[in-house]
PDB file of C-alpha atoms in Angstrom:
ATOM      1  CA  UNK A 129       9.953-153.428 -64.511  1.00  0.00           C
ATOM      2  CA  UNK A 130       6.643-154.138 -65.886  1.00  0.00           C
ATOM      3  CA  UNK A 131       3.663-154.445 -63.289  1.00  0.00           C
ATOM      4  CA  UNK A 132       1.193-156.883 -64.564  1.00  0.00           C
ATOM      5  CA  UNK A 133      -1.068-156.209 -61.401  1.00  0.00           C
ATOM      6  CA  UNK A 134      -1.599-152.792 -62.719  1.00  0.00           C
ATOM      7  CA  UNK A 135      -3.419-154.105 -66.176  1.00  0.00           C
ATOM      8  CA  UNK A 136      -6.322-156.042 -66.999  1.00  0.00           C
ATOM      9  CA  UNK A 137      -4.970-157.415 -70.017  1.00  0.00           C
ATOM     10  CA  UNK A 138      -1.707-159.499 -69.780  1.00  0.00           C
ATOM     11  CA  UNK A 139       1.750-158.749 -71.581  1.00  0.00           C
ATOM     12  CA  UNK A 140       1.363-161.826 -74.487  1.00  0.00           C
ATOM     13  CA  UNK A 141      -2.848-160.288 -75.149  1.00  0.00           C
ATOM     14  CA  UNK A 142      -1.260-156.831 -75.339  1.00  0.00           C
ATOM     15  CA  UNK A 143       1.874-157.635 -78.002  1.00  0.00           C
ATOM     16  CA  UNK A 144      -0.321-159.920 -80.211  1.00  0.00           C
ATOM     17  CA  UNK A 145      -2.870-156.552 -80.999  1.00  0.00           C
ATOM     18  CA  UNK A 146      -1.213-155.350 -84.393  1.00  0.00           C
ATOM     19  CA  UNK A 147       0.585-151.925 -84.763  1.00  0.00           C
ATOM     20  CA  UNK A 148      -1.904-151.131 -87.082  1.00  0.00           C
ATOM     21  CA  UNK A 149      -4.834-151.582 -84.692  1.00  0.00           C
ATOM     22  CA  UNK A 150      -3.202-149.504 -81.830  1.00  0.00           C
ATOM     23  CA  UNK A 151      -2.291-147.280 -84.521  1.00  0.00           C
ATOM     24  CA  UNK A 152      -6.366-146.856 -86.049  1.00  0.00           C
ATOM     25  CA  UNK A 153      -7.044-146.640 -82.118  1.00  0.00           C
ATOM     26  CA  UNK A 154      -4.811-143.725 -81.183  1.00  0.00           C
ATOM     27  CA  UNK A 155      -5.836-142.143 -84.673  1.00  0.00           C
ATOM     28  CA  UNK A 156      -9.419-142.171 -83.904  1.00  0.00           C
ATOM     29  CA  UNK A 157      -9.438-140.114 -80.467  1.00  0.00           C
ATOM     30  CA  UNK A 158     -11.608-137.264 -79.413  1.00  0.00           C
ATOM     31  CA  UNK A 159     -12.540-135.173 -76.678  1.00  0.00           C
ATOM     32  CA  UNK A 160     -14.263-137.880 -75.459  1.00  0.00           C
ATOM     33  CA  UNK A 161     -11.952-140.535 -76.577  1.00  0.00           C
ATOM     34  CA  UNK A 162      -8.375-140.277 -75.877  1.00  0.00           C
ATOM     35  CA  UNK A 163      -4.611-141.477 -74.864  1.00  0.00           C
ATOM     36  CA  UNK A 164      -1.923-139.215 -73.342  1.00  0.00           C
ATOM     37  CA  UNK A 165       1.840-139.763 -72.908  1.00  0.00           C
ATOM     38  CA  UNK A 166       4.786-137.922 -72.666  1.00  0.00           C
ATOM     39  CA  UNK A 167       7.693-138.295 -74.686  1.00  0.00           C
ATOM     40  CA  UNK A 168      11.064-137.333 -72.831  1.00  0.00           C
ATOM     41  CA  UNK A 169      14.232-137.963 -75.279  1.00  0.00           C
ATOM     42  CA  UNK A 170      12.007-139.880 -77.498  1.00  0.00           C
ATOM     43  CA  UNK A 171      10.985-142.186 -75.088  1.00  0.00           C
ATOM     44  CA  UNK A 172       7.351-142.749 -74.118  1.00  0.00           C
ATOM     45  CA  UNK A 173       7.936-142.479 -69.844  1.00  0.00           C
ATOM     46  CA  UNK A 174       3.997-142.882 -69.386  1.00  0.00           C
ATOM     47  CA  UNK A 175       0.340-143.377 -70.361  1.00  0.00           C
ATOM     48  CA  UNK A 176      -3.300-142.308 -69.109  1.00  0.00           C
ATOM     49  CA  UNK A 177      -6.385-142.560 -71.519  1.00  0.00           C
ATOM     50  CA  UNK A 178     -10.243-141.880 -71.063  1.00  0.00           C
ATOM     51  CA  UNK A 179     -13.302-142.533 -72.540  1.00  0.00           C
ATOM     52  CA  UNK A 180     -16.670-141.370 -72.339  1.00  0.00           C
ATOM     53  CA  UNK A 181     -19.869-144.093 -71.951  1.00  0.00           C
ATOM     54  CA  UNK A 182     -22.016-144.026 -75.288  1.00  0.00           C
ATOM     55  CA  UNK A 183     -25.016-145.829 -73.599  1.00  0.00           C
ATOM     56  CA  UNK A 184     -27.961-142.607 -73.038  1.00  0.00           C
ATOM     57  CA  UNK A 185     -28.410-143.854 -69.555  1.00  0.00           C
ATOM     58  CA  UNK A 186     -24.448-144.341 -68.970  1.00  0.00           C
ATOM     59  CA  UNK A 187     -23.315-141.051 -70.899  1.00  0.00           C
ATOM     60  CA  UNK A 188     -22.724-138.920 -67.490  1.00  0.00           C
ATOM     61  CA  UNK A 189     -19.705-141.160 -66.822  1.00  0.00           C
ATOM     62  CA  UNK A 190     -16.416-141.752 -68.626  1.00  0.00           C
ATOM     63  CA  UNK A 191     -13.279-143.900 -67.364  1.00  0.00           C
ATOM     64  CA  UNK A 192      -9.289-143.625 -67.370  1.00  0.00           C
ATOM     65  CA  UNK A 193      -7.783-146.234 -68.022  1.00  0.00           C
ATOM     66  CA  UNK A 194      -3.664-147.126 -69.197  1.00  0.00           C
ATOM     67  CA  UNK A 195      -2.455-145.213 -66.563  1.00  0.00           C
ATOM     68  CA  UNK A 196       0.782-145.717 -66.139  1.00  0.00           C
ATOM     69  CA  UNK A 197       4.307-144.539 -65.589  1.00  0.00           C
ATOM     70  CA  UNK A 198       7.942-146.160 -66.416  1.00  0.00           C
ATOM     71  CA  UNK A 199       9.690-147.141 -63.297  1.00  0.00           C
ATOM     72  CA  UNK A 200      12.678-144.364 -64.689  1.00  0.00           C
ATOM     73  CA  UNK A 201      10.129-141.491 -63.717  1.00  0.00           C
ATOM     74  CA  UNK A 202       8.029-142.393 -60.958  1.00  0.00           C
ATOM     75  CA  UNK A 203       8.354-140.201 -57.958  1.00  0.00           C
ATOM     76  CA  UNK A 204       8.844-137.284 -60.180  1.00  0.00           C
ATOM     77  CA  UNK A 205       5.595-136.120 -60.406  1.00  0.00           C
ATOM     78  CA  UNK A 206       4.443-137.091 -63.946  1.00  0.00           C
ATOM     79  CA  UNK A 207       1.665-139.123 -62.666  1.00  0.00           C
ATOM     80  CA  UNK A 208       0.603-136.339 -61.161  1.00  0.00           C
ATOM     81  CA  UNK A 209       0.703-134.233 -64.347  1.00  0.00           C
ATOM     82  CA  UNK A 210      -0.658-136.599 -66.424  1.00  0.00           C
ATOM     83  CA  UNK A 211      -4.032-136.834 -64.309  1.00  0.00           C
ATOM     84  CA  UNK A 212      -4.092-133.100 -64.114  1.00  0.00           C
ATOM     85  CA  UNK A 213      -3.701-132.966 -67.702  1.00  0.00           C
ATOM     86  CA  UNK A 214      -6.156-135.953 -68.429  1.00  0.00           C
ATOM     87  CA  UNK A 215      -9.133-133.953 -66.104  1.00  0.00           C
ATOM     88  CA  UNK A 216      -8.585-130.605 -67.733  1.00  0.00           C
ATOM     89  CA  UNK A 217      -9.559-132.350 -70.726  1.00  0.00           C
ATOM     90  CA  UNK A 218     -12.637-134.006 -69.720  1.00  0.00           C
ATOM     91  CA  UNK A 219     -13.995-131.249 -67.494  1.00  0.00           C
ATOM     92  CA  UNK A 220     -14.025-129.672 -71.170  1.00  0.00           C
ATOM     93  CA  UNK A 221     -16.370-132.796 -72.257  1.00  0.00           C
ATOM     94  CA  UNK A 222     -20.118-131.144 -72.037  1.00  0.00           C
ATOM     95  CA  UNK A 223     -22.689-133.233 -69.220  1.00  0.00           C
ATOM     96  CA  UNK A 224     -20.140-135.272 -68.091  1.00  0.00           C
ATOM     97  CA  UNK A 225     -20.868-135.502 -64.920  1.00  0.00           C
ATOM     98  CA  UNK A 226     -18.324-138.289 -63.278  1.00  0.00           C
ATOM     99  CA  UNK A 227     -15.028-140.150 -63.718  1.00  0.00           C
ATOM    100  CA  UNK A 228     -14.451-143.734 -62.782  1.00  0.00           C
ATOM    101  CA  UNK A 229     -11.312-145.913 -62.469  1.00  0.00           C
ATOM    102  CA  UNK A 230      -9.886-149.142 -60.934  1.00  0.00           C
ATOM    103  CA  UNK A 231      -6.915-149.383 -59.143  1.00  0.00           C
ATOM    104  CA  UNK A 232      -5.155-152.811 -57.940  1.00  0.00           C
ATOM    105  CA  UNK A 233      -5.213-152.555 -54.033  1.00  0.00           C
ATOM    106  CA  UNK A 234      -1.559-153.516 -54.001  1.00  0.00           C
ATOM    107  CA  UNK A 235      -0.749-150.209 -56.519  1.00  0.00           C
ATOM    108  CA  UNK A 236      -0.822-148.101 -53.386  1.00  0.00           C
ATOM    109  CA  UNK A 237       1.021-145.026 -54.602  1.00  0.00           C
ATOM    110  CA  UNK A 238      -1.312-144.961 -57.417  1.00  0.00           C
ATOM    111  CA  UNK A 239      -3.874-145.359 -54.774  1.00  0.00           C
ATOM    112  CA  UNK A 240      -3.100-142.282 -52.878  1.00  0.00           C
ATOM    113  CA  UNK A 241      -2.747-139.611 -56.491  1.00  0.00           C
ATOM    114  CA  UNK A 242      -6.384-140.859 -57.234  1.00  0.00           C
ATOM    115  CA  UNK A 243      -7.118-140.165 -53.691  1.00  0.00           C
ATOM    116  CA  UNK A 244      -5.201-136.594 -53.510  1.00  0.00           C
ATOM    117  CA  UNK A 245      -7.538-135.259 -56.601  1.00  0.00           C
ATOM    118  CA  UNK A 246     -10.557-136.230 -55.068  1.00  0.00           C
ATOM    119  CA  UNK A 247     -11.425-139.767 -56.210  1.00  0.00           C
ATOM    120  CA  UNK A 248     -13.252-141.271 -53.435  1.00  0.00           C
ATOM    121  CA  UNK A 249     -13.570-144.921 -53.302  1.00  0.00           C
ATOM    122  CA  UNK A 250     -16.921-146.675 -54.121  1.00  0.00           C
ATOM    123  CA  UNK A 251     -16.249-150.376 -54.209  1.00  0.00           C
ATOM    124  CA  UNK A 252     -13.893-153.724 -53.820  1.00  0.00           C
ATOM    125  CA  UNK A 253     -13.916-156.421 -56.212  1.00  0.00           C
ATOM    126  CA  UNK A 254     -12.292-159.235 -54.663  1.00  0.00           C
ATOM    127  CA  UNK A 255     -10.073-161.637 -57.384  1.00  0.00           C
ATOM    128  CA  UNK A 256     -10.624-159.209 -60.356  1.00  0.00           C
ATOM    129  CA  UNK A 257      -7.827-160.475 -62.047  1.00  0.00           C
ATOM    130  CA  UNK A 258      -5.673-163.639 -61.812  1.00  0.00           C
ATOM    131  CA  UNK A 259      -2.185-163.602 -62.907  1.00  0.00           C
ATOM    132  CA  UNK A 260      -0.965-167.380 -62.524  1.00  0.00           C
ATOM    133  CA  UNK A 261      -2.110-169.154 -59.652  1.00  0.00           C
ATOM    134  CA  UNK A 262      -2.196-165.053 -57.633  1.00  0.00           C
ATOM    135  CA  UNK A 263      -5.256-163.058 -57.449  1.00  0.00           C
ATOM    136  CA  UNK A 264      -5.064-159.016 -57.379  1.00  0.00           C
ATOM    137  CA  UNK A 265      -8.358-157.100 -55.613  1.00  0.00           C
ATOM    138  CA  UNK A 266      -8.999-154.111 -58.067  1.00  0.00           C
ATOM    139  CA  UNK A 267     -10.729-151.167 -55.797  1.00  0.00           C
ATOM    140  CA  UNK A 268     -13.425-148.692 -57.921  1.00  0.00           C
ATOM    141  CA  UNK A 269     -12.814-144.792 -57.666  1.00  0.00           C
ATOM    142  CA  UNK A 270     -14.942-141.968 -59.088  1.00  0.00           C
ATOM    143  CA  UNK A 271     -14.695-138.521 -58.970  1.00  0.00           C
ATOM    144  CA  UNK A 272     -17.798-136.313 -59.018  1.00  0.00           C
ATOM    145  CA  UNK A 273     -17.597-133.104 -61.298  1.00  0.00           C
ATOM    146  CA  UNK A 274     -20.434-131.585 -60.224  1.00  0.00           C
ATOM    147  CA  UNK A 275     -19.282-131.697 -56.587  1.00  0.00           C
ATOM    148  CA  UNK A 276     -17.859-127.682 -55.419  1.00  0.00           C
ATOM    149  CA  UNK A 277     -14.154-127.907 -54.869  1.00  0.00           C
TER     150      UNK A 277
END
């Protein structure tokens, strides 16, 4: 089942970007630039992706963003891994100094992994998206690096 709550782009924007764009995309990543999903049997079961600000006054802060995970594996603790994985990569990225994310309010599982690996919640943004005549609330996380464990 496909969640369109969980996305800010909908399901007709995404499958009318070319193979050939997602392609240069995924071909063009870096430590500060990347996608991450495992493949179990050949199929892709799940996504998470970050990038880094390039604005000098924004650079300290980098987003995930295409999390997600296939309905097949959820409660099996790939989210989990994935975000583990995703933040041992950018703690590797050099002055970057916080992560940021948005969450639909109604995604509350998703809610509560951001929550378990310290993202603390910084702001609502009432009707962020609209999907037909419904309205989803996104809420903004952000885990500080800097900050001891």
């Amino acid at each position: 089942m496909i969640h369109p709550q969980a996305f800010g782009e909908s399901a007709d924007e995404h499958r009318a970007v070319s193979v050939a764009i997602v392609a240069a995309r995924l071909g063009s990543a870096s430590l500060e630039n990347f996608v991450l999903g495992p493949f179990i049997d050949g199929q892709l079961l799940g996504t998470a992706a970050f990038f880094r600000n390039q604005t000098l006054k924004r650079k300290h802060k980098g987003k995930v963003w295409g999390m997600y995970v296939a309905d097949s594996a959820r409660r099996k603790g790939l989210g989990r891994a994935l975000l583990l994985a995703l933040l041992g990569s950018v703690r590797q990225i050099p002055d970057l100094e916080e992560v940021q994310l948005s969450v639909a309010v109604s995604q509350e599982a998703a809610r509560r992994l951001f929550a378990s690996f310290g993202f603390e919640s910084y702001g609502l943004e009432r009707r962020a998206l609209r999907i037909g005549e419904q309205f989803v609330d996104e809420e903004y996380m952000a885990l500080n690096l800097r900050k001891p464990d």
